[in-house]
Tab-separated table of C-alpha atoms and ligand atoms in Angstrom:
chain	number	residue	atom	x	y	z
S	1	UNK	CA	-33.528	10.857	-55.450
S	2	UNK	CA	-33.837	11.319	-51.663
S	3	UNK	CA	-32.019	8.008	-51.152
S	4	UNK	CA	-29.166	9.179	-53.426
S	5	UNK	CA	-28.934	12.462	-51.549
S	6	UNK	CA	-28.821	10.694	-48.163
S	7	UNK	CA	-26.013	8.488	-49.441
S	8	UNK	CA	-24.075	11.509	-50.690
S	9	UNK	CA	-24.503	13.243	-47.307
S	10	UNK	CA	-23.306	10.079	-45.548
S	11	UNK	CA	-20.220	9.850	-47.751
S	12	UNK	CA	-19.358	13.494	-47.061
S	13	UNK	CA	-19.876	12.978	-43.318
S	14	UNK	CA	-17.667	9.881	-43.297
S	15	UNK	CA	-14.891	11.746	-45.137
S	16	UNK	CA	-15.193	14.616	-42.712
S	17	UNK	CA	-15.055	12.410	-39.640
S	18	UNK	CA	-12.029	10.504	-40.924
S	19	UNK	CA	-10.355	13.839	-41.596
S	20	UNK	CA	-10.886	14.751	-37.943
S	21	UNK	CA	-9.690	11.435	-36.518
S	22	UNK	CA	-5.945	11.201	-35.904
S	23	UNK	CA	-4.325	8.675	-38.169
S	24	UNK	CA	-2.545	5.735	-36.581
S	25	UNK	CA	0.285	7.161	-34.511
S	26	UNK	CA	3.731	6.904	-36.014
S	27	UNK	CA	6.375	8.293	-33.663
S	28	UNK	CA	8.910	10.618	-35.246
S	29	UNK	CA	12.621	9.852	-35.453
S	30	UNK	CA	13.129	12.360	-32.625
S	31	UNK	CA	10.514	10.626	-30.518
S	32	UNK	CA	12.161	7.235	-31.056
S	33	UNK	CA	15.513	8.716	-29.995
S	34	UNK	CA	13.839	10.217	-26.915
S	35	UNK	CA	12.427	6.782	-26.059
S	36	UNK	CA	15.878	5.197	-26.259
S	37	UNK	CA	17.327	7.947	-24.120
S	38	UNK	CA	14.497	7.474	-21.638
S	39	UNK	CA	15.322	3.775	-21.402
S	40	UNK	CA	19.002	4.566	-20.934
S	41	UNK	CA	18.309	6.875	-17.977
S	42	UNK	CA	16.803	4.083	-15.869
S	43	UNK	CA	16.350	6.013	-12.618
S	44	UNK	CA	14.046	8.986	-12.013
S	45	UNK	CA	12.677	11.036	-9.136
S	46	UNK	CA	8.916	11.299	-8.751
S	47	UNK	CA	7.679	14.284	-6.738
S	48	UNK	CA	4.183	14.728	-5.299
S	49	UNK	CA	3.859	18.234	-3.930
S	50	UNK	CA	0.837	20.470	-3.636
S	51	UNK	CA	-1.275	22.477	-1.221
S	52	UNK	CA	-2.363	19.163	0.333
S	53	UNK	CA	1.192	18.858	1.724
S	54	UNK	CA	0.210	21.390	4.410
S	55	UNK	CA	-2.109	18.884	6.060
S	56	UNK	CA	0.623	16.231	6.144
S	57	UNK	CA	-1.793	13.449	5.293
S	58	UNK	CA	-1.061	12.549	1.690
S	59	UNK	CA	-2.401	13.949	-1.579
S	60	UNK	CA	-5.832	12.288	-1.216
S	61	UNK	CA	-6.581	14.147	2.037
S	62	UNK	CA	-9.421	16.240	0.604
S	63	UNK	CA	-11.181	13.178	-0.691
S	64	UNK	CA	-10.429	10.871	2.217
S	65	UNK	CA	-11.386	13.331	4.943
S	66	UNK	CA	-14.345	14.503	2.869
S	67	UNK	CA	-13.244	18.135	3.052
S	68	UNK	CA	-15.667	20.249	0.988
S	69	UNK	CA	-13.881	21.720	-2.040
S	70	UNK	CA	-14.519	25.332	-1.037
S	71	UNK	CA	-13.052	24.716	2.426
S	72	UNK	CA	-10.090	22.811	1.001
S	73	UNK	CA	-9.370	25.696	-1.373
S	74	UNK	CA	-8.427	27.813	1.650
S	75	UNK	CA	-5.204	25.843	1.925
S	76	UNK	CA	-3.983	27.989	-0.957
S	77	UNK	CA	-4.200	31.054	1.312
S	78	UNK	CA	-1.451	29.690	3.508
S	79	UNK	CA	0.670	27.720	1.086
S	80	UNK	CA	3.910	29.640	1.260
S	81	UNK	CA	6.890	27.330	0.649
S	82	UNK	CA	9.601	29.822	1.499
S	83	UNK	CA	12.211	27.080	1.785
S	84	UNK	CA	11.629	25.728	-1.713
S	85	UNK	CA	14.862	25.708	-3.643
S	86	UNK	CA	14.932	24.119	-7.073
S	87	UNK	CA	18.697	23.731	-6.795
S	88	UNK	CA	18.276	21.507	-3.733
S	89	UNK	CA	15.694	19.298	-5.419
S	90	UNK	CA	17.783	18.837	-8.544
S	91	UNK	CA	20.939	18.284	-6.486
S	92	UNK	CA	19.036	15.664	-4.463
S	93	UNK	CA	18.135	13.799	-7.665
S	94	UNK	CA	21.640	14.040	-9.094
S	95	UNK	CA	23.288	12.852	-5.910
S	96	UNK	CA	20.959	9.860	-5.876
S	97	UNK	CA	22.014	8.966	-9.425
S	98	UNK	CA	18.646	9.896	-10.895
S	99	UNK	CA	18.537	11.248	-14.430
S	100	UNK	CA	15.052	12.712	-14.623
S	101	UNK	CA	12.333	14.260	-12.498
S	102	UNK	CA	8.583	13.771	-12.869
S	103	UNK	CA	6.745	16.362	-10.806
S	104	UNK	CA	3.052	16.930	-10.113
S	105	UNK	CA	2.033	20.041	-12.039
S	106	UNK	CA	-1.593	19.453	-11.077
S	107	UNK	CA	-2.982	16.610	-8.981
S	108	UNK	CA	-6.564	15.415	-8.445
S	109	UNK	CA	-7.370	18.379	-6.160
S	110	UNK	CA	-7.162	20.476	-9.324
S	111	UNK	CA	-4.678	22.979	-7.910
S	112	UNK	CA	-2.153	24.078	-10.525
S	113	UNK	CA	1.368	24.215	-9.123
S	114	UNK	CA	2.341	26.417	-12.059
S	115	UNK	CA	1.242	29.778	-13.403
S	116	UNK	CA	-1.671	29.210	-15.715
S	117	UNK	CA	-3.854	31.687	-17.532
S	118	UNK	CA	-6.695	29.179	-17.519
S	119	UNK	CA	-7.511	29.015	-13.810
S	120	UNK	CA	-6.914	31.430	-10.957
S	121	UNK	CA	-6.546	28.400	-8.690
S	122	UNK	CA	-2.787	28.274	-9.173
S	123	UNK	CA	0.302	28.823	-7.054
S	124	UNK	CA	1.128	32.264	-8.444
S	125	UNK	CA	-2.352	33.783	-8.308
S	126	UNK	CA	-3.869	32.038	-5.293
S	127	UNK	CA	-1.086	31.754	-2.712
S	128	UNK	CA	1.023	34.233	-0.739
S	129	UNK	CA	4.067	32.576	-2.317
S	130	UNK	CA	3.240	34.186	-5.695
S	131	UNK	CA	6.112	32.440	-7.475
S	132	UNK	CA	6.182	29.555	-9.944
S	133	UNK	CA	8.246	26.636	-8.585
S	134	UNK	CA	7.724	24.634	-11.777
S	135	UNK	CA	9.518	27.335	-13.754
S	136	UNK	CA	12.379	27.358	-11.259
S	137	UNK	CA	12.584	23.603	-11.465
S	138	UNK	CA	12.445	23.532	-15.266
S	139	UNK	CA	15.285	26.056	-15.504
S	140	UNK	CA	17.419	24.246	-12.949
S	141	UNK	CA	16.825	20.853	-14.586
S	142	UNK	CA	17.850	22.254	-17.924
S	143	UNK	CA	20.965	23.778	-16.422
S	144	UNK	CA	21.945	20.560	-14.669
S	145	UNK	CA	21.109	18.144	-17.490
S	146	UNK	CA	18.200	16.499	-15.705
S	147	UNK	CA	15.123	15.701	-17.810
S	148	UNK	CA	11.834	17.135	-16.655
S	149	UNK	CA	8.490	15.389	-17.027
S	150	UNK	CA	5.196	16.798	-15.801
S	151	UNK	CA	2.647	14.659	-13.993
S	152	UNK	CA	-0.812	15.892	-15.002
S	153	UNK	CA	-4.076	14.703	-13.468
S	154	UNK	CA	-6.957	13.952	-15.797
S	155	UNK	CA	-9.248	13.700	-12.810
S	156	UNK	CA	-10.375	16.869	-11.034
S	157	UNK	CA	-12.298	16.757	-7.747
S	158	UNK	CA	-13.484	20.349	-7.888
S	159	UNK	CA	-14.052	21.825	-11.335
S	160	UNK	CA	-17.721	22.056	-12.295
S	161	UNK	CA	-16.938	21.176	-15.920
S	162	UNK	CA	-15.401	17.861	-14.777
S	163	UNK	CA	-18.378	17.282	-12.448
S	164	UNK	CA	-16.737	14.685	-10.196
S	165	UNK	CA	-19.129	11.921	-9.199
S	166	UNK	CA	-21.397	12.175	-12.223
S	167	UNK	CA	-22.272	9.068	-14.247
S	168	UNK	CA	-20.744	8.471	-17.661
S	169	UNK	CA	-23.200	7.518	-20.398
S	170	UNK	CA	-22.049	6.854	-23.959
S	171	UNK	CA	-18.574	8.119	-23.213
S	172	UNK	CA	-19.775	11.419	-21.792
S	173	UNK	CA	-20.390	12.414	-18.162
S	174	UNK	CA	-24.052	13.334	-17.720
S	175	UNK	CA	-23.332	16.568	-15.870
S	176	UNK	CA	-20.607	19.179	-16.367
S	177	UNK	CA	-19.119	20.358	-19.623
S	178	UNK	CA	-16.945	17.501	-20.846
S	179	UNK	CA	-15.665	19.129	-24.019
S	180	UNK	CA	-15.009	22.331	-22.108
S	181	UNK	CA	-12.924	20.338	-19.619
S	182	UNK	CA	-10.985	18.572	-22.377
S	183	UNK	CA	-10.215	21.958	-23.916
S	184	UNK	CA	-9.127	23.306	-20.533
S	185	UNK	CA	-6.661	20.426	-20.210
S	186	UNK	CA	-5.389	20.936	-23.742
S	187	UNK	CA	-4.845	24.591	-22.930
S	188	UNK	CA	-2.911	23.842	-19.752
S	189	UNK	CA	-0.816	21.184	-21.450
S	190	UNK	CA	0.008	23.671	-24.173
S	191	UNK	CA	1.175	26.105	-21.500
S	192	UNK	CA	3.309	23.444	-19.827
S	193	UNK	CA	4.943	22.407	-23.071
S	194	UNK	CA	5.475	25.812	-24.621
S	195	UNK	CA	6.391	27.966	-21.624
S	196	UNK	CA	8.584	25.679	-19.543
S	197	UNK	CA	12.033	24.986	-20.945
S	198	UNK	CA	13.166	21.458	-21.683
S	199	UNK	CA	10.010	19.488	-20.859
S	200	UNK	CA	10.468	15.951	-22.140
S	201	UNK	CA	7.445	14.043	-20.934
S	202	UNK	CA	3.830	14.152	-19.765
S	203	UNK	CA	2.644	11.620	-17.182
S	204	UNK	CA	-1.145	11.351	-17.134
S	205	UNK	CA	-3.102	9.948	-14.223
S	206	UNK	CA	-6.781	9.554	-13.379
S	207	UNK	CA	-8.241	7.782	-16.419
S	208	UNK	CA	-9.224	4.947	-14.038
S	209	UNK	CA	-11.772	7.234	-12.389
S	210	UNK	CA	-13.769	7.377	-15.649
S	211	UNK	CA	-12.678	4.286	-17.534
S	212	UNK	CA	-15.717	4.446	-19.812
S	213	UNK	CA	-15.391	8.121	-20.736
S	214	UNK	CA	-14.157	9.294	-24.117
S	215	UNK	CA	-11.072	11.207	-23.007
S	216	UNK	CA	-10.411	12.504	-26.524
S	217	UNK	CA	-6.873	11.177	-26.397
S	218	UNK	CA	-6.509	11.532	-30.166
S	219	UNK	CA	-6.942	15.221	-29.662
S	220	UNK	CA	-4.980	15.551	-26.405
S	221	UNK	CA	-2.042	13.390	-27.466
S	222	UNK	CA	-2.204	14.861	-30.981
S	223	UNK	CA	-1.966	18.378	-29.546
S	224	UNK	CA	1.078	17.457	-27.446
S	225	UNK	CA	2.910	15.723	-30.262
S	226	UNK	CA	2.100	18.542	-32.643
S	227	UNK	CA	3.688	21.011	-30.241
S	228	UNK	CA	6.712	18.797	-29.761
S	229	UNK	CA	6.815	15.398	-31.412
S	230	UNK	CA	9.648	14.196	-29.152
S	231	UNK	CA	7.660	14.540	-25.959
S	232	UNK	CA	7.054	11.189	-24.339
S	233	UNK	CA	3.478	10.549	-23.315
S	234	UNK	CA	2.617	7.999	-20.665
S	235	UNK	CA	-0.712	7.354	-18.985
S	236	UNK	CA	-1.244	5.612	-15.677
S	237	UNK	CA	-4.520	4.084	-16.804
S	238	UNK	CA	-3.403	0.641	-15.619
S	239	UNK	CA	-4.246	-0.790	-19.045
S	240	UNK	CA	-2.291	-1.885	-22.095
S	241	UNK	CA	-0.816	1.124	-23.950
S	242	UNK	CA	-3.125	3.146	-26.175
S	243	UNK	CA	-2.423	4.671	-29.576
S	244	UNK	CA	-0.344	7.816	-29.207
S	245	UNK	CA	1.517	6.792	-26.036
S	246	UNK	CA	5.292	6.533	-25.917
S	247	UNK	CA	5.944	4.589	-22.744
S	248	UNK	CA	4.038	2.249	-20.484
S	249	UNK	CA	3.952	2.640	-16.751
S	250	UNK	CA	3.260	0.421	-13.785
S	251	UNK	CA	2.366	1.542	-10.301
S	252	UNK	CA	3.932	-0.050	-7.224
S	253	UNK	CA	4.672	-3.239	-9.131
S	254	UNK	CA	7.339	-4.476	-11.488
S	255	UNK	CA	6.127	-5.291	-14.998
S	256	UNK	CA	4.388	-8.638	-14.922
S	257	UNK	CA	3.552	-8.514	-11.201
S	258	UNK	CA	0.249	-7.453	-9.717
S	259	UNK	CA	0.524	-7.283	-5.955
S	260	UNK	CA	-1.484	-4.049	-5.841
S	261	UNK	CA	-4.379	-5.046	-8.073
S	262	UNK	CA	-3.613	-2.063	-10.361
S	263	UNK	CA	-1.926	-4.162	-13.003
S	264	UNK	CA	-4.558	-6.817	-13.689
S	265	UNK	CA	-5.143	-5.413	-17.186
S	266	UNK	CA	-1.686	-3.942	-17.793
S	267	UNK	CA	-0.565	-6.340	-20.495
S	268	UNK	CA	3.087	-5.543	-21.202
S	269	UNK	CA	3.423	-3.926	-24.614
S	270	UNK	CA	6.309	-2.966	-26.847
S	271	UNK	CA	6.939	0.510	-25.454
S	272	UNK	CA	9.638	1.531	-22.966
S	273	UNK	CA	8.580	0.654	-19.435
S	274	UNK	CA	8.592	2.520	-16.155
S	275	UNK	CA	7.506	1.521	-12.685
S	276	UNK	CA	6.912	3.929	-9.815
S	277	UNK	CA	7.114	3.310	-6.082
S	278	UNK	CA	7.074	5.406	-2.920
S	279	UNK	CA	10.055	5.944	-0.600
S	280	UNK	CA	7.770	5.409	2.401
S	281	UNK	CA	4.076	4.508	2.119
S	282	UNK	CA	2.711	7.783	0.713
S	283	UNK	CA	3.028	9.806	-2.473
S	284	UNK	CA	2.312	13.216	-0.952
S	285	UNK	CA	3.901	14.327	2.342
S	286	UNK	CA	2.511	12.395	5.295
S	287	UNK	CA	3.782	13.550	8.653
S	288	UNK	CA	3.072	10.228	10.379
S	289	UNK	CA	4.577	8.008	7.719
S	290	UNK	CA	7.928	6.713	8.926
S	291	UNK	CA	7.701	3.446	7.074
S	292	UNK	CA	10.818	4.274	5.100
S	293	UNK	CA	12.206	1.802	2.614
S	294	UNK	CA	15.770	0.755	3.309
S	295	UNK	CA	18.631	1.505	0.942
S	296	UNK	CA	18.737	-2.221	0.201
S	297	UNK	CA	15.069	-2.259	-0.812
S	298	UNK	CA	15.507	0.756	-3.057
S	299	UNK	CA	18.665	-0.505	-4.755
S	300	UNK	CA	17.148	-3.930	-5.311
S	301	UNK	CA	13.988	-2.325	-6.734
S	302	UNK	CA	16.139	-0.406	-9.193
S	303	UNK	CA	18.087	-3.536	-10.120
S	304	UNK	CA	14.978	-5.678	-10.504
S	305	UNK	CA	13.265	-3.006	-12.589
S	306	UNK	CA	16.310	-2.775	-14.880
S	307	UNK	CA	16.323	-6.578	-15.106
S	308	UNK	CA	12.731	-6.400	-16.330
S	309	UNK	CA	13.624	-3.643	-18.772
S	310	UNK	CA	11.864	-0.905	-16.811
S	311	UNK	CA	12.907	2.459	-15.449
S	312	UNK	CA	12.434	3.043	-11.753
S	313	UNK	CA	10.666	6.265	-10.764
S	314	UNK	CA	11.051	6.654	-7.016
S	315	UNK	CA	8.678	9.045	-5.294
S	316	UNK	CA	9.183	11.543	-2.493
S	317	UNK	CA	6.639	13.954	-1.033
S	318	UNK	CA	8.453	17.155	-0.038
S	319	UNK	CA	7.228	19.048	3.025
S	320	UNK	CA	4.896	22.066	2.712
S	321	UNK	CA	7.802	24.443	3.248
S	322	UNK	CA	9.474	23.010	0.161
S	323	UNK	CA	12.174	21.053	1.993
S	324	UNK	CA	12.927	17.400	1.461
S	325	UNK	CA	12.989	15.604	4.784
S	326	UNK	CA	16.418	14.430	5.999
S	327	UNK	CA	15.402	10.762	6.141
S	328	UNK	CA	14.996	10.844	2.346
S	329	UNK	CA	18.203	12.776	1.797
S	330	UNK	CA	20.220	10.364	3.930
S	331	UNK	CA	18.813	7.256	2.258
S	332	UNK	CA	19.257	8.585	-1.233
S	333	UNK	CA	22.834	9.688	-0.600
S	334	UNK	CA	23.669	6.048	0.176
S	335	UNK	CA	21.734	4.817	-2.865
S	336	UNK	CA	23.598	7.404	-4.954
S	337	UNK	CA	26.968	6.066	-3.810
S	338	UNK	CA	25.942	2.578	-4.857
S	339	UNK	CA	24.759	3.803	-8.245
S	340	UNK	CA	27.966	5.728	-8.764
S	341	UNK	CA	29.962	2.563	-8.194
S	342	UNK	CA	27.738	0.152	-10.083
S	343	UNK	CA	26.009	2.403	-12.607
S	344	UNK	CA	27.628	0.744	-15.614
S	345	UNK	CA	25.431	-2.313	-14.920
S	346	UNK	CA	22.257	-0.169	-14.821
S	347	UNK	CA	22.420	2.942	-17.065
S	348	UNK	CA	22.081	2.286	-20.760
S	349	UNK	CA	21.313	-1.395	-20.235
S	350	UNK	CA	18.324	-3.392	-21.409
S	351	UNK	CA	16.575	-6.102	-19.463
S	352	UNK	CA	14.106	-8.909	-19.967
S	353	UNK	CA	16.624	-10.539	-22.314
S	354	UNK	CA	16.841	-13.345	-19.792
S	355	UNK	CA	13.807	-13.966	-17.556
S	356	UNK	CA	14.213	-13.131	-13.857
S	357	UNK	CA	15.709	-16.044	-11.904
S	358	UNK	CA	15.415	-17.205	-8.289
S	359	UNK	CA	18.845	-15.656	-7.594
S	360	UNK	CA	18.275	-12.334	-9.416
S	361	UNK	CA	18.211	-10.664	-12.814
S	362	UNK	CA	20.407	-9.954	-15.834
S	363	UNK	CA	21.005	-6.624	-17.563
S	364	UNK	CA	22.688	-6.334	-20.944
S	365	UNK	CA	24.665	-3.624	-22.705
S	366	UNK	CA	26.153	-4.471	-26.104
S	367	UNK	CA	28.371	-7.509	-25.632
S	368	UNK	CA	28.386	-7.287	-21.863
S	369	UNK	CA	25.979	-9.044	-19.561
S	370	UNK	CA	25.612	-8.239	-15.881
S	371	UNK	CA	24.246	-10.963	-13.620
S	372	UNK	CA	22.822	-9.318	-10.494
S	373	UNK	CA	22.753	-11.841	-7.655
S	374	UNK	CA	20.341	-10.350	-5.136
S	375	UNK	CA	19.383	-13.599	-3.389
S	376	UNK	CA	21.978	-16.198	-2.429
S	377	UNK	CA	21.625	-19.053	-4.929
S	378	UNK	CA	20.373	-22.394	-3.683
S	379	UNK	CA	23.333	-24.161	-5.381
S	380	UNK	CA	27.010	-23.265	-5.618
S	381	UNK	CA	26.349	-21.653	-8.976
S	382	UNK	CA	23.879	-19.524	-10.824
S	383	UNK	CA	22.378	-20.660	-14.096
S	384	UNK	CA	21.596	-18.188	-16.889
S	385	UNK	CA	19.386	-19.765	-19.542
S	386	UNK	CA	19.566	-19.144	-23.292
S	387	UNK	CA	22.753	-17.115	-23.482
S	388	UNK	CA	23.314	-15.896	-27.038
S	389	UNK	CA	26.940	-15.944	-28.194
S	390	UNK	CA	30.027	-17.363	-26.555
S	391	UNK	CA	30.953	-16.153	-23.101
S	392	UNK	CA	34.593	-15.109	-22.963
S	393	UNK	CA	35.104	-13.978	-19.397
S	394	UNK	CA	33.421	-13.591	-16.027
S	395	UNK	CA	34.499	-11.428	-13.111
S	396	UNK	CA	32.956	-9.376	-10.358
S	397	UNK	CA	32.153	-5.829	-11.427
S	398	UNK	CA	33.724	-4.808	-8.140
S	399	UNK	CA	37.019	-6.306	-9.349
S	400	UNK	CA	39.009	-9.397	-8.403
S	401	UNK	CA	40.076	-12.618	-10.104
S	402	UNK	CA	38.241	-14.331	-12.955
S	403	UNK	CA	35.217	-16.412	-12.000
S	404	UNK	CA	34.768	-19.981	-13.207
S	405	UNK	CA	31.925	-20.640	-15.634
S	406	UNK	CA	30.739	-23.362	-17.985
S	407	UNK	CA	28.672	-22.751	-21.097
S	408	UNK	CA	26.305	-25.427	-22.363
S	409	UNK	CA	23.729	-25.264	-25.160
S	410	UNK	CA	20.952	-24.704	-22.581
S	411	UNK	CA	22.724	-21.883	-20.799
S	412	UNK	CA	25.575	-20.720	-18.633
S	413	UNK	CA	26.712	-21.906	-15.214
S	414	UNK	CA	28.628	-19.309	-13.200
S	415	UNK	CA	30.235	-20.747	-10.077
S	416	UNK	CA	29.733	-18.701	-6.965
S	417	UNK	CA	31.582	-20.888	-4.453
S	418	UNK	CA	34.502	-18.985	-3.079
S	419	UNK	CA	32.762	-15.653	-3.670
S	420	UNK	CA	31.733	-13.455	-0.780
S	421	UNK	CA	28.241	-12.453	-1.774
S	422	UNK	CA	27.129	-8.878	-1.284
S	423	UNK	CA	23.852	-8.816	0.706
S	424	UNK	CA	22.456	-6.190	-1.692
S	425	UNK	CA	23.749	-7.199	-5.122
S	426	UNK	CA	26.726	-9.221	-6.297
S	427	UNK	CA	27.324	-8.196	-9.880
S	428	UNK	CA	29.081	-10.601	-12.218
S	429	UNK	CA	30.246	-9.011	-15.427
S	430	UNK	CA	30.297	-11.343	-18.410
S	431	UNK	CA	31.761	-10.530	-21.788
S	432	UNK	CA	30.155	-12.281	-24.709
S	433	UNK	CA	31.310	-12.690	-28.292
Z	501	FHN	O1	-4.381	8.652	-7.234
Z	501	FHN	C1	-3.065	8.719	-7.671
Z	501	FHN	C2	-2.117	8.826	-6.525
Z	501	FHN	O2	-2.412	9.934	-5.762
Z	501	FHN	C3	-0.703	8.944	-7.070
Z	501	FHN	O3	-0.563	10.104	-7.841
Z	501	FHN	C4	-0.398	7.724	-7.889
Z	501	FHN	C5	0.969	7.729	-8.525
Z	501	FHN	O4	1.104	6.635	-9.338
Z	501	FHN	N1	-1.370	7.560	-8.979
Z	501	FHN	C6	-2.766	7.565	-8.592
Z	501	FHN	C7	-3.266	6.248	-8.224
Z	501	FHN	O5	-3.169	5.354	-9.283
C-alpha cells in the first residue's frame, strides 16, 4: 500500500516537473524572419558605456584595481554625461554602414544604465544626470531604422544575492540568494523588453564566471520569448549554443578561430553567427588606449566575417561625457564610405559556402558570388573550389572590362593578371546560372 502510494506521488511529481520545464525550443515564424534579417544586416555597433567610463581604464576597472564596491558606487554621484546625444550615436552607426546597435544596459559592475524599478543603482535614480540614455537611444534607433539590442550582464560584482566569489555546489552558489537574483534579472529584462521601443535582441554575458551554475535559462529565455517571440537571444558563454538561443556569438575571433582562448569550446552550430571585436584594445573607454585599428583592418574584419557567414559587431567605448572620440569617428567615416561603395557584396549575403582561401573569402547572394581578394594570390589567378552552377561572367565590382575565368569540375579559376589589386579588397563579381 505504502509502495503504491509512493509510486503515485512520484508519478504526480514527474508530471508536475515536466509541466514546469520548457519544452524543446521551437522558434516562431517571426523569430526565424528576425534571424534572417539579422544575418542580412551584417554590421553592427557594440557600445560599452557605464559609470566606469569616468575612470578611463576600461569596464573591468573596479575588479582589476580592487576598488571596494561601496567606494566604486560613488562614481554614480559624478556620472553626468551632459554631452550624450542619441542622435550622434545613431548617426555615427549609420554613417559607418552599421545596421544595428548593441549597447550595455548593465555590465558586470551591476550599474543599470536605464531606469529600473528593481534597483536604485541606476542612471536615473543614482546620478546627477537623472535621465535615461537607453530610452533616448531606443527612440532614436526606431526613428532611424537601426535595430537595438541590449547587452545584459549575468554576472554582478556587487549584489549580495549574486554573492560574487562564492562557490557553486550542485548548480547553486553557496551564499547569496540565487533564485532571488534570477528573478531580479527576469524583472529587469521584462522592463527592457516592454518599456523600450523596438528592442530586437538580448546579448547575455558572464555565464563563464559560473559555468557550473544553473542559470535557469529555460525560465529566463522562456520569459523573453513569451514577451516577444521575435527577440533574438544570444549568450557569450563561449560554448556551443544552448536551447532557446537564436544566434551564436564569438568574441575577438572569427568563427572557427581561437586566438584568444575564448573559443576552445565554441563549436559552430546552425544558428546565425556574430563576432565582436574592439576598435582599439578596450571595450570600455580607456584614456591611454591609442592602439586604434586601421580602416584596412576593420574593413577586412568585416569582409572575413561575412565570408565565414558571421555578422561583425564592432565595439567603441564612448567617453564619460557621452561623446565618441574623434579617432573613432574619423576611422568609421572612412569605413562607411567603403561600405557604401561595396555594400552589395556584404549586406544580405551568406558566407561559408566556399571555405576561406589563402587569397580571401567568398560571399554569395542569390546567383551572384563575390570573391574578396584581400591578400595578393601566390599565382596569377585565384581558385574557388566547388562552385555550384555554371559561371556566366566575371568582372570587378568596381567596374571595368570582363575578367577571364575557366570553370573545371573541381572549381573555378579567375585570372588576376592584368588587374590592379586593391590593397584592402579586390572584389570580383561572378554571376552564376
Ligand atoms: O567581461 C566581458 C568584457 O568586459 C566585455 O563585455 C566582453 C565583450 O564581449 N565580454 C566579456 C568577456 O568575455
